[in-house]
PDB file of C-alpha atoms and ligand atoms in Angstrom:
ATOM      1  CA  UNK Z   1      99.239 169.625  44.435  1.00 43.00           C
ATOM      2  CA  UNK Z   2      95.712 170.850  43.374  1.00 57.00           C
ATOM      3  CA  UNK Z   3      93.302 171.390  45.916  1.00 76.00           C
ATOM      4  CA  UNK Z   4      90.777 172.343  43.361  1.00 92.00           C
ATOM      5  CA  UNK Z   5      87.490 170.421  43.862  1.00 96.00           C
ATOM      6  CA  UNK Z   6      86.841 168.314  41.113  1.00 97.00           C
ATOM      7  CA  UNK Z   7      83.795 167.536  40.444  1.00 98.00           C
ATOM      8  CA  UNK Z   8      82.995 164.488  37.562  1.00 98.00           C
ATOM      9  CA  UNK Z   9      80.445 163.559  35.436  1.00 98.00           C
ATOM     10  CA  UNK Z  10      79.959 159.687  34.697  1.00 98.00           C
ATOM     11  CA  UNK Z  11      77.839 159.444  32.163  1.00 98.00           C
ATOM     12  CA  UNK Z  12      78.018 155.672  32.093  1.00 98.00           C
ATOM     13  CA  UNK Z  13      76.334 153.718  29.033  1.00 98.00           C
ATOM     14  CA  UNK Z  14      74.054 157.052  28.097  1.00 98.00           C
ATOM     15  CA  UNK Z  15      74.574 159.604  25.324  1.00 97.00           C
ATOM     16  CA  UNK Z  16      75.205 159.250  21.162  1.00 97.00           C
ATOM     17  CA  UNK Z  17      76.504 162.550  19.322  1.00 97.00           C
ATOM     18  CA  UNK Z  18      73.532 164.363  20.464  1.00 97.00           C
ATOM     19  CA  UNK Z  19      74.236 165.208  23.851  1.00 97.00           C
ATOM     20  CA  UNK Z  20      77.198 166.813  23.049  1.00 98.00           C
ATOM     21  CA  UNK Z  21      75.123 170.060  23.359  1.00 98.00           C
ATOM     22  CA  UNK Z  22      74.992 169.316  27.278  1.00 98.00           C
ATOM     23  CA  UNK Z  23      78.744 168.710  26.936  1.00 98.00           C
ATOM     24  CA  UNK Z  24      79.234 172.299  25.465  1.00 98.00           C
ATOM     25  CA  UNK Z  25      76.812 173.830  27.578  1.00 98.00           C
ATOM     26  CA  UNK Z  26      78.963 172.206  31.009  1.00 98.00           C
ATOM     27  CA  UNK Z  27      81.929 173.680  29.315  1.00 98.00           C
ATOM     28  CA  UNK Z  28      80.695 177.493  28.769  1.00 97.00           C
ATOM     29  CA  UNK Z  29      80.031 177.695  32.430  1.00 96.00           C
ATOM     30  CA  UNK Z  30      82.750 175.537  34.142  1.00 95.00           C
ATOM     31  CA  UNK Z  31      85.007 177.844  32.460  1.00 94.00           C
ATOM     32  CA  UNK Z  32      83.120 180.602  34.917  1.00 94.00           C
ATOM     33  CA  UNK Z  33      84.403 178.168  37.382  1.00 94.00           C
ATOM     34  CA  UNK Z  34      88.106 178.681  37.330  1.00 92.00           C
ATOM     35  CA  UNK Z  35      88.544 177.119  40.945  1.00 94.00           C
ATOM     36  CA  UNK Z  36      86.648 174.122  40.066  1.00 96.00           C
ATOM     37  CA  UNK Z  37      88.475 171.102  38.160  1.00 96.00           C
ATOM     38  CA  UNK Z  38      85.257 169.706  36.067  1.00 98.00           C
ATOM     39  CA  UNK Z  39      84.977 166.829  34.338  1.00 98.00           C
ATOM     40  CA  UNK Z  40      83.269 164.098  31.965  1.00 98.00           C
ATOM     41  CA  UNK Z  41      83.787 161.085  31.801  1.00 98.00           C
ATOM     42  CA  UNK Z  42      81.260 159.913  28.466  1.00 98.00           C
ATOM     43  CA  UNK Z  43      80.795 156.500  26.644  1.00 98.00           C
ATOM     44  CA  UNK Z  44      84.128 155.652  24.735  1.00 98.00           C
ATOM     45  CA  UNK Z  45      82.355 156.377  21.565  1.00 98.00           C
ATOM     46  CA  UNK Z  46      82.040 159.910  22.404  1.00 98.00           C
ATOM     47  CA  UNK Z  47      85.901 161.123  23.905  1.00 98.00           C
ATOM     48  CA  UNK Z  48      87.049 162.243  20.720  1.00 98.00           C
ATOM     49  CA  UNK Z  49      83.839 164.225  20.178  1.00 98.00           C
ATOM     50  CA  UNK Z  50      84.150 165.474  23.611  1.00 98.00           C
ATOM     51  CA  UNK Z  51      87.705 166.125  23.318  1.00 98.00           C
ATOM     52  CA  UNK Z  52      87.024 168.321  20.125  1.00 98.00           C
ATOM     53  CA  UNK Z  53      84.007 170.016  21.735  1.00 97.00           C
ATOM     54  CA  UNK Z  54      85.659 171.451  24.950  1.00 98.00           C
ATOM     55  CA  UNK Z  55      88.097 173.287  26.415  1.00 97.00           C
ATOM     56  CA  UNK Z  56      87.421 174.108  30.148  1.00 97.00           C
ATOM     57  CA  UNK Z  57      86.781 170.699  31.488  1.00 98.00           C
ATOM     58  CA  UNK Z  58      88.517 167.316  31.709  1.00 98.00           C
ATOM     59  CA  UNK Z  59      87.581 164.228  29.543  1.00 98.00           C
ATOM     60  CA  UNK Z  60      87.755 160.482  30.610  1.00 98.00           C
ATOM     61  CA  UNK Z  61      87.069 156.872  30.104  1.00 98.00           C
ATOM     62  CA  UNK Z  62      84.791 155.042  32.631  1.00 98.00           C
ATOM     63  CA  UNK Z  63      87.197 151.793  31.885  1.00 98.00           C
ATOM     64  CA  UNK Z  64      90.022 150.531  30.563  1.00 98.00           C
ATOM     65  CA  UNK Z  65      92.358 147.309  30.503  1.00 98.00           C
ATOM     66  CA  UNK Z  66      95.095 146.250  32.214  1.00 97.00           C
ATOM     67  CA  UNK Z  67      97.023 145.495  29.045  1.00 98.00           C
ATOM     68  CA  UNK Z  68      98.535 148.096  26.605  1.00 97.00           C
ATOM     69  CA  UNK Z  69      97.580 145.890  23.526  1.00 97.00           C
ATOM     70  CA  UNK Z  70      96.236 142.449  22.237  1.00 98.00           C
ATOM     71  CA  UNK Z  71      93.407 139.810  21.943  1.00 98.00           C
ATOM     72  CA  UNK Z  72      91.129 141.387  24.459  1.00 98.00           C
ATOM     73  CA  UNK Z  73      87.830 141.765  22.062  1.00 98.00           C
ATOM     74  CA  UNK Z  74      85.703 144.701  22.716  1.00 96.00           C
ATOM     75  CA  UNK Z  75      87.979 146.485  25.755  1.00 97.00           C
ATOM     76  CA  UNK Z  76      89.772 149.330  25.695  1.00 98.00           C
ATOM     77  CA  UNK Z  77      93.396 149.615  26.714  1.00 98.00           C
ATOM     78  CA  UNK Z  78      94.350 153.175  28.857  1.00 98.00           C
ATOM     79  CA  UNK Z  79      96.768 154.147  25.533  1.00 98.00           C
ATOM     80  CA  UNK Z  80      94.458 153.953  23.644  1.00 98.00           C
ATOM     81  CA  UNK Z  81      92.068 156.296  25.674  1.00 98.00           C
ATOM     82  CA  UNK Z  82      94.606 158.815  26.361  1.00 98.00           C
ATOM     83  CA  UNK Z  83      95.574 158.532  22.251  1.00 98.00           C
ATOM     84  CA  UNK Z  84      91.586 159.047  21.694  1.00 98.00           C
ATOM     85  CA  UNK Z  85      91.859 162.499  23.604  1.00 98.00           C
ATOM     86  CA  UNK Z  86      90.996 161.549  27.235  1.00 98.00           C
ATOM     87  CA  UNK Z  87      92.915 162.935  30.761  1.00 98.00           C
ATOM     88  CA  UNK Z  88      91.646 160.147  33.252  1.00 98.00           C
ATOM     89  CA  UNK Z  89      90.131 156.982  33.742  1.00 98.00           C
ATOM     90  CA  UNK Z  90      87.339 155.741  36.164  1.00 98.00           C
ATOM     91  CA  UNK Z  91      88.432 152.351  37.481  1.00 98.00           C
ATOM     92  CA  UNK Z  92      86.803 150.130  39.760  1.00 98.00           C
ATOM     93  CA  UNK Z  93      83.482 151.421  39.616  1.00 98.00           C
ATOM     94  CA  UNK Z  94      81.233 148.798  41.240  1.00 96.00           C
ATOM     95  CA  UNK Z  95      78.880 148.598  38.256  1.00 96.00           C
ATOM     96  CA  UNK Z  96      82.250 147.239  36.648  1.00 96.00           C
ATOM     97  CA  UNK Z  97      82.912 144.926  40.050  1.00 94.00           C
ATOM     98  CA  UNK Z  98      79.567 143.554  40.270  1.00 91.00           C
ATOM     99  CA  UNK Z  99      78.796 143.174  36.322  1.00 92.00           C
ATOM    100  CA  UNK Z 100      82.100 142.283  35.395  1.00 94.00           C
ATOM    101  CA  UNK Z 101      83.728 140.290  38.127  1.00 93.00           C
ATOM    102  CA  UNK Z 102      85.872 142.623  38.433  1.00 96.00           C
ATOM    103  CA  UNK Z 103      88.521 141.714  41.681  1.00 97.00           C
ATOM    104  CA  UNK Z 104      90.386 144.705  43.464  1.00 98.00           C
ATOM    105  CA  UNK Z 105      93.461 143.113  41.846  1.00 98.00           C
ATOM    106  CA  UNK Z 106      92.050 143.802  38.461  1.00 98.00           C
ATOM    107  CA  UNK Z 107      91.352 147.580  39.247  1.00 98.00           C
ATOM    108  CA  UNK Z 108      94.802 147.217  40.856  1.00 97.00           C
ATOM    109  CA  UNK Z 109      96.627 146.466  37.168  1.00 97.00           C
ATOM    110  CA  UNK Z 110      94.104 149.065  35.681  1.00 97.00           C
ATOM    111  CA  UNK Z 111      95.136 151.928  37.524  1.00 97.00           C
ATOM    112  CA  UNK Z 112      98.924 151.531  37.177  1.00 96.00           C
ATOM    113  CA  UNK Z 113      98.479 150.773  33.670  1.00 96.00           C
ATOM    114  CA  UNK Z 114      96.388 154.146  33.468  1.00 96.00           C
ATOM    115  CA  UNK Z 115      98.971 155.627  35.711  1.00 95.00           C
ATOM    116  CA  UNK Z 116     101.529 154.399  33.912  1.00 94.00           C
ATOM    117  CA  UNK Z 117     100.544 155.678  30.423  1.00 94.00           C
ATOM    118  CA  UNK Z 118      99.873 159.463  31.353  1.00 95.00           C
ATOM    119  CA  UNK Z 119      96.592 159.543  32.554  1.00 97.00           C
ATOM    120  CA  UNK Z 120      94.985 160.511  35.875  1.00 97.00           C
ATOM    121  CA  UNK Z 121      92.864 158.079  37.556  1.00 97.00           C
ATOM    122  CA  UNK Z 122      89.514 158.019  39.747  1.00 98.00           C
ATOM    123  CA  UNK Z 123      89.208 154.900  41.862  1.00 98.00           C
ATOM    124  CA  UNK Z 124      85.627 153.745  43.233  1.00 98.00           C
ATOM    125  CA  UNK Z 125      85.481 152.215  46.222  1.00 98.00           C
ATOM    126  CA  UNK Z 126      82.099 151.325  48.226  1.00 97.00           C
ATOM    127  CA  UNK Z 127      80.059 148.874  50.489  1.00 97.00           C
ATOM    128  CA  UNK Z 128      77.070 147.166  49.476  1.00 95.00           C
ATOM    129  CA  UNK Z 129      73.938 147.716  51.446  1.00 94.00           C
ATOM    130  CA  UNK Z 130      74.007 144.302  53.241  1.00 95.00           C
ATOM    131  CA  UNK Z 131      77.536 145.431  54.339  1.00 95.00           C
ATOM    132  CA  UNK Z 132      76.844 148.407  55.673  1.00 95.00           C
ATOM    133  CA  UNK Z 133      73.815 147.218  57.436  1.00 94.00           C
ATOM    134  CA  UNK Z 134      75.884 143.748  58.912  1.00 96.00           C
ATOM    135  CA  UNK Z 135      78.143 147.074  60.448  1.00 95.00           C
ATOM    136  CA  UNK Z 136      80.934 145.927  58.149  1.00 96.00           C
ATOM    137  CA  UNK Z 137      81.234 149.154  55.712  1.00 97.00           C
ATOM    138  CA  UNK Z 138      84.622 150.018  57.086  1.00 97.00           C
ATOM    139  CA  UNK Z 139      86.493 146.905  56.694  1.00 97.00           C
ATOM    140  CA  UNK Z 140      85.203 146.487  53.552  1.00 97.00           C
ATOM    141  CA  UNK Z 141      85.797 149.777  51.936  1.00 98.00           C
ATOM    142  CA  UNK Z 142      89.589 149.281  53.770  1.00 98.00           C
ATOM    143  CA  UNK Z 143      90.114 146.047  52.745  1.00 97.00           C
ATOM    144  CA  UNK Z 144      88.830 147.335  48.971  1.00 98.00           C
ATOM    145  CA  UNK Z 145      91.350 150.506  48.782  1.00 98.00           C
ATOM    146  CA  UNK Z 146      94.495 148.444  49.973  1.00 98.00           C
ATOM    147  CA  UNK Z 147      94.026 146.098  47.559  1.00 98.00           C
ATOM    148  CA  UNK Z 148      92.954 148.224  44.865  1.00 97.00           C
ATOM    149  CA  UNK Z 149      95.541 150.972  45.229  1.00 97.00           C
ATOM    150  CA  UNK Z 150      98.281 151.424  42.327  1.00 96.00           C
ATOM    151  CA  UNK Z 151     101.987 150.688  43.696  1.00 93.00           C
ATOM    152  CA  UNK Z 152     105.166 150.931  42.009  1.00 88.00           C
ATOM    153  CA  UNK Z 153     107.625 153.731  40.853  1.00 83.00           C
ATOM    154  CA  UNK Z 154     106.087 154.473  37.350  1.00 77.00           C
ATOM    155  CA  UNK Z 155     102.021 154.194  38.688  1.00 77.00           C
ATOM    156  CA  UNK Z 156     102.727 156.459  42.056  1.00 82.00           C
ATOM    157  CA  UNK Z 157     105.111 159.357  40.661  1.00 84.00           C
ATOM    158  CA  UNK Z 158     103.315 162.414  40.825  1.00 80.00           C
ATOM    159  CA  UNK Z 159     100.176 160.411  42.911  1.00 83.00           C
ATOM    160  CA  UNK Z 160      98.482 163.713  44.512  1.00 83.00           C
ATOM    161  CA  UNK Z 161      97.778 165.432  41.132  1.00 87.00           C
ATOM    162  CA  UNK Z 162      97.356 161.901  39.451  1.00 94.00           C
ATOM    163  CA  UNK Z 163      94.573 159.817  41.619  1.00 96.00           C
ATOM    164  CA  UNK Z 164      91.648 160.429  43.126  1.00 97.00           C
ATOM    165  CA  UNK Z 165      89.618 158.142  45.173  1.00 98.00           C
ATOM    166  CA  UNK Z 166      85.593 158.070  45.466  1.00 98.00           C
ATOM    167  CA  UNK Z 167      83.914 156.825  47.515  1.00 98.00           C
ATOM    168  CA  UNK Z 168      80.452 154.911  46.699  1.00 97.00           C
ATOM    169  CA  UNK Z 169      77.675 152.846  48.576  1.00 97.00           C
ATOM    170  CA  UNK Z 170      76.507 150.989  45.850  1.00 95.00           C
ATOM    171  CA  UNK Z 171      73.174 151.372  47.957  1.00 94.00           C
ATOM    172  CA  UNK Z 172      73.264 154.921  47.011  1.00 95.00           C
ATOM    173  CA  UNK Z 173      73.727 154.990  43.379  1.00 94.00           C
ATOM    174  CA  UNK Z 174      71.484 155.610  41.094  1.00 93.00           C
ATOM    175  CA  UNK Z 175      68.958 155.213  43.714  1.00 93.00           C
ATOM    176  CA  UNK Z 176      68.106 158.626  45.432  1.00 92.00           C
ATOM    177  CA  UNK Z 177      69.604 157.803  48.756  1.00 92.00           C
ATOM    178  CA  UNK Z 178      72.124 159.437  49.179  1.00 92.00           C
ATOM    179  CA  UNK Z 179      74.519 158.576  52.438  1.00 92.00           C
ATOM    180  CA  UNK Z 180      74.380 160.666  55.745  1.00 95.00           C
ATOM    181  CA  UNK Z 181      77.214 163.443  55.769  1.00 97.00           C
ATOM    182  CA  UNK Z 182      78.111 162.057  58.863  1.00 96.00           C
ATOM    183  CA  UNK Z 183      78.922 158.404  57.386  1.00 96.00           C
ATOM    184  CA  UNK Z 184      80.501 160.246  54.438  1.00 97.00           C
ATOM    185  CA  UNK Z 185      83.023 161.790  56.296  1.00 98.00           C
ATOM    186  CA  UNK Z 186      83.956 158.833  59.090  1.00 97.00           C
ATOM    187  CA  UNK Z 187      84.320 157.031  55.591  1.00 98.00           C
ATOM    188  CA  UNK Z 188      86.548 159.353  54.733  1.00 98.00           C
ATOM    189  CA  UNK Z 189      88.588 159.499  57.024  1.00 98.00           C
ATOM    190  CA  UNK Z 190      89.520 156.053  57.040  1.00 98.00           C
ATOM    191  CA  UNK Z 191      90.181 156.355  53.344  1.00 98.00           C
ATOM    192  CA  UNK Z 192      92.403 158.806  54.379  1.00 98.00           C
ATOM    193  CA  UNK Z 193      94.386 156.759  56.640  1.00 98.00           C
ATOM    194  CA  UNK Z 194      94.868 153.709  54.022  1.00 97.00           C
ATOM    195  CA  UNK Z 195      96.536 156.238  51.389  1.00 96.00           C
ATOM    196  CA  UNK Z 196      98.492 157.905  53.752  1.00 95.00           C
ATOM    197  CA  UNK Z 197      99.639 154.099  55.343  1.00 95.00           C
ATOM    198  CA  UNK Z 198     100.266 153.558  50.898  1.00 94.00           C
ATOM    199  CA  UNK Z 199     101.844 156.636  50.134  1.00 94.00           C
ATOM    200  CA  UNK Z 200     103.076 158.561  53.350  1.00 93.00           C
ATOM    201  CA  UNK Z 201     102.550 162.241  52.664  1.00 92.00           C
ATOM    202  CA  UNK Z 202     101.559 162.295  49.444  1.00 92.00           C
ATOM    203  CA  UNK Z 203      98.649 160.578  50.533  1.00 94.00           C
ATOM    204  CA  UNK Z 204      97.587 163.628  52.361  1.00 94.00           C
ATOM    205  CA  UNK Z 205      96.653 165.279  49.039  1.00 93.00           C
ATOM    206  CA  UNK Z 206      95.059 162.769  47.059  1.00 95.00           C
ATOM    207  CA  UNK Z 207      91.535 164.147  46.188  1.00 97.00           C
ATOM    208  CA  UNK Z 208      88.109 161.879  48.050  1.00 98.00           C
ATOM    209  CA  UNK Z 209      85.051 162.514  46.240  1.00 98.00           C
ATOM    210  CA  UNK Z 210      81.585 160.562  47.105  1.00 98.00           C
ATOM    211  CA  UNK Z 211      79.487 159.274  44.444  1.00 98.00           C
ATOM    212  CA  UNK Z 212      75.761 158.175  44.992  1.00 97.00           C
ATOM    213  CA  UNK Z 213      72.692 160.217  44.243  1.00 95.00           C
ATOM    214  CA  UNK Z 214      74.782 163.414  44.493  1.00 97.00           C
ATOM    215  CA  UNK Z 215      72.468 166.116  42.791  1.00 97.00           C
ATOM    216  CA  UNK Z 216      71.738 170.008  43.316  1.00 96.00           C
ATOM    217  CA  UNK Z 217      69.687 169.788  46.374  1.00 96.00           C
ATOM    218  CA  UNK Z 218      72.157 167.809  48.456  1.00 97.00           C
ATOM    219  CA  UNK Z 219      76.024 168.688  46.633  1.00 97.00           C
ATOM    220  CA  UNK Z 220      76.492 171.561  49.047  1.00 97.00           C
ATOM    221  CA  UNK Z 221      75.779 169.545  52.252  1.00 97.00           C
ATOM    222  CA  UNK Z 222      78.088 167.097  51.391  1.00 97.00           C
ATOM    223  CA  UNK Z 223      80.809 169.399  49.282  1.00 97.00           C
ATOM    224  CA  UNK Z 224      81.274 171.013  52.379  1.00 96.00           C
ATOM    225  CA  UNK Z 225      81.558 168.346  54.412  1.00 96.00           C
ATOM    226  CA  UNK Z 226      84.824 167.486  56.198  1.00 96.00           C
ATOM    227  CA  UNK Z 227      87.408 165.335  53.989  1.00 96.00           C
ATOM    228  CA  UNK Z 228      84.820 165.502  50.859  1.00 97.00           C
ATOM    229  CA  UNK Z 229      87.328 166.749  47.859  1.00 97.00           C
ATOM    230  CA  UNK Z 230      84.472 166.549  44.939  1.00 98.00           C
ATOM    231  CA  UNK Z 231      82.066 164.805  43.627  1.00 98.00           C
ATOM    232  CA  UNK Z 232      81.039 161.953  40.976  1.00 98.00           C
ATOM    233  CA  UNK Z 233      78.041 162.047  39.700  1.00 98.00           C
ATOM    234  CA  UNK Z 234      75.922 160.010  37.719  1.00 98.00           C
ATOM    235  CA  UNK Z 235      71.932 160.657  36.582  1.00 97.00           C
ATOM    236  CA  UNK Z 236      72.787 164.339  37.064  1.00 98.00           C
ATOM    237  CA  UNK Z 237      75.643 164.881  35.048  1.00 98.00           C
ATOM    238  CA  UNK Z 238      73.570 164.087  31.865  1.00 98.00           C
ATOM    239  CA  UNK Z 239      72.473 168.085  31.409  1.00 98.00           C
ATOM    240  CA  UNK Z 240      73.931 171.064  32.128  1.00 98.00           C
ATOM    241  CA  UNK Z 241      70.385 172.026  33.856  1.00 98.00           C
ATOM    242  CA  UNK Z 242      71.440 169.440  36.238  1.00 98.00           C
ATOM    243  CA  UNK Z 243      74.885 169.398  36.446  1.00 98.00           C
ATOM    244  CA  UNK Z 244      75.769 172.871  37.001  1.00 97.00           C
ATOM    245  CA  UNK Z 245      74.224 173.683  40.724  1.00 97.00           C
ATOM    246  CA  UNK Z 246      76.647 170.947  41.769  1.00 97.00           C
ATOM    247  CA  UNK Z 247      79.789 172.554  40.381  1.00 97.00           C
ATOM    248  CA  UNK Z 248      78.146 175.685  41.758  1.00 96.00           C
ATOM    249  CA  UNK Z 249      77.756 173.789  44.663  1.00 96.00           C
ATOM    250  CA  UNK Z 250      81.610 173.404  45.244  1.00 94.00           C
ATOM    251  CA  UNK Z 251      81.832 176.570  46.816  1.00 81.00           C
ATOM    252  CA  UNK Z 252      83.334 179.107  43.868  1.00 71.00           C
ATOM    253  CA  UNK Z 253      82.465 182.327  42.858  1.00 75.00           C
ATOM    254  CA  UNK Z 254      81.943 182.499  39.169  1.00 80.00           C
ATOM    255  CA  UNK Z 255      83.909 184.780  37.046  1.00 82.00           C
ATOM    256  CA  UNK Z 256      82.245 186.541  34.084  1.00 70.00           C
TER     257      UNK Z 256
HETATM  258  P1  PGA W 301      74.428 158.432  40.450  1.00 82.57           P
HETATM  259  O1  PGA W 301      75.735 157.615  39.985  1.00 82.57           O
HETATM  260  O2  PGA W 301      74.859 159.849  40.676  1.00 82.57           O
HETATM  261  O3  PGA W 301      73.461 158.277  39.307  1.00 82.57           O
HETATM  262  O4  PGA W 301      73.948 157.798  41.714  1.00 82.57           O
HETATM  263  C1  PGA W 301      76.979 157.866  40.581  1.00 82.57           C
HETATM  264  C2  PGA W 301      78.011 156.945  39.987  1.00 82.57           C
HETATM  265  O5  PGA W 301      77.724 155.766  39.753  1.00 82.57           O
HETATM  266  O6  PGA W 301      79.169 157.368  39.745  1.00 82.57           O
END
């Protein structure tokens, strides 16, 4: 099991061969971080770049398709991210749910077909703000994770190391408001409970990151916190300026 914080970049629709500087630059000094999993997750057009440009940290899709192959113009199936050099997938990211239409079903089929083909997996889960302010973030969130959660011999084998969760208030991404510590953690927890009611014990060691306006001035507040296994981060995973504090943040001592 790896009890490593992890710590992800989601660079979302940003980035041409250029900033592959930043991605060396994350690279040189995550491998300072040996107790700190670090990863990117760039545009599809850049994994192979990535893949080629690093060593030290992880690279991943932000999306992929249920389906291994056929007439699905313009998406990407999990094969064929893993083939192009990446370790993981983000699925069910709610810019993908809300712009996309995308059902917890559909994230569902995407991470056992990621599962399935070798890779690891990060699964978004989050409330909106009109849900957490109607007091329903809970059952939302719960209702989201039990239906999005991969099942099945061939998706679940080897879960722990395999799938992380993240939690997200879409409220608090890309936004600068970044959720209390204290709502982090109660979210947590009842994260916690849903993959241990999917996957009895193994459940116990599946990484939950937050995601939302993490950035060097608040990572340590809430990498600390209780049930917070790492981090996804968006705007601030675009430099290694920015970026770095929050693997920093995790809680290693660097190694020269
Ligand atoms: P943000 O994005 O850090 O820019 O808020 C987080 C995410 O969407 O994963």
């Amino acid at each position: 099991m790896s009890t490593r914080p992890y710590i992800v970049g989601n660079w979302k629709m940003n980035g041409t061969r250029a900033l592959l500087a930043e991605a060396r630059a994350i690279d040189r000094s995550a491998a300072r971080y040996p107790g700190i999993q670090v990863a990117l997750a760039p545009p599809a057009t850049l994994i192979a770049a990535l893949r080629e440009a690093v060593s030290a940290i992880g690279v991943g899709g932000q999306d992929c398709h249920a389906e291994a192959k056929g007439a699905f113009t313009g998406d990407i199936a999990a094969v064929q991210l893993k083939d192009a050099g990446a370790d993981f997938v983000i699925v069910g990211h709610s810019e993908r749910r809300a712009g996309h239409g995308e059902s917890d079903a559909i994230v569902k089929a995407k991470a056992e077909a990621a599962l399935e083909c070798g890779l690891g997996v990060i699964l978004c889960v989050g409330e909106s703000l009109a849900e957490r302010d109607g007091g329903h973030a809970e059952t939302i969130v719960a209702r989201q994770i039990d239906g999005s959660l991969p099942q099945g011999d061939a998706a679940t084998a080897g879960v722990p190391e395999r799938l992380a969760v993240a939690y997200e208030p879409v409220w608090a991404i890309g936004t600068g408001r970044v959720a209390a510590v204290e709502d982090v953690v109660a979210m947590h927890a009842v994260l916690r409970e849903r993959l241990i009611a999917a996957y009895g014990d193994a459940g116990k060691d599946v990484r939950i990151l937050y995601g939302g306006s993490v950035n060097a001035s608040n990572a340590a507040a809430l990498l600390e916190a209780e049930g917070v296994g790492g981090a996804l981060v968006g705007g601030a995973s675009l430099t290694a300026e920015a970026f770095l504090p929050i693997v920093a943040a995790a809680g290693d001592e660097p190694v020269d």
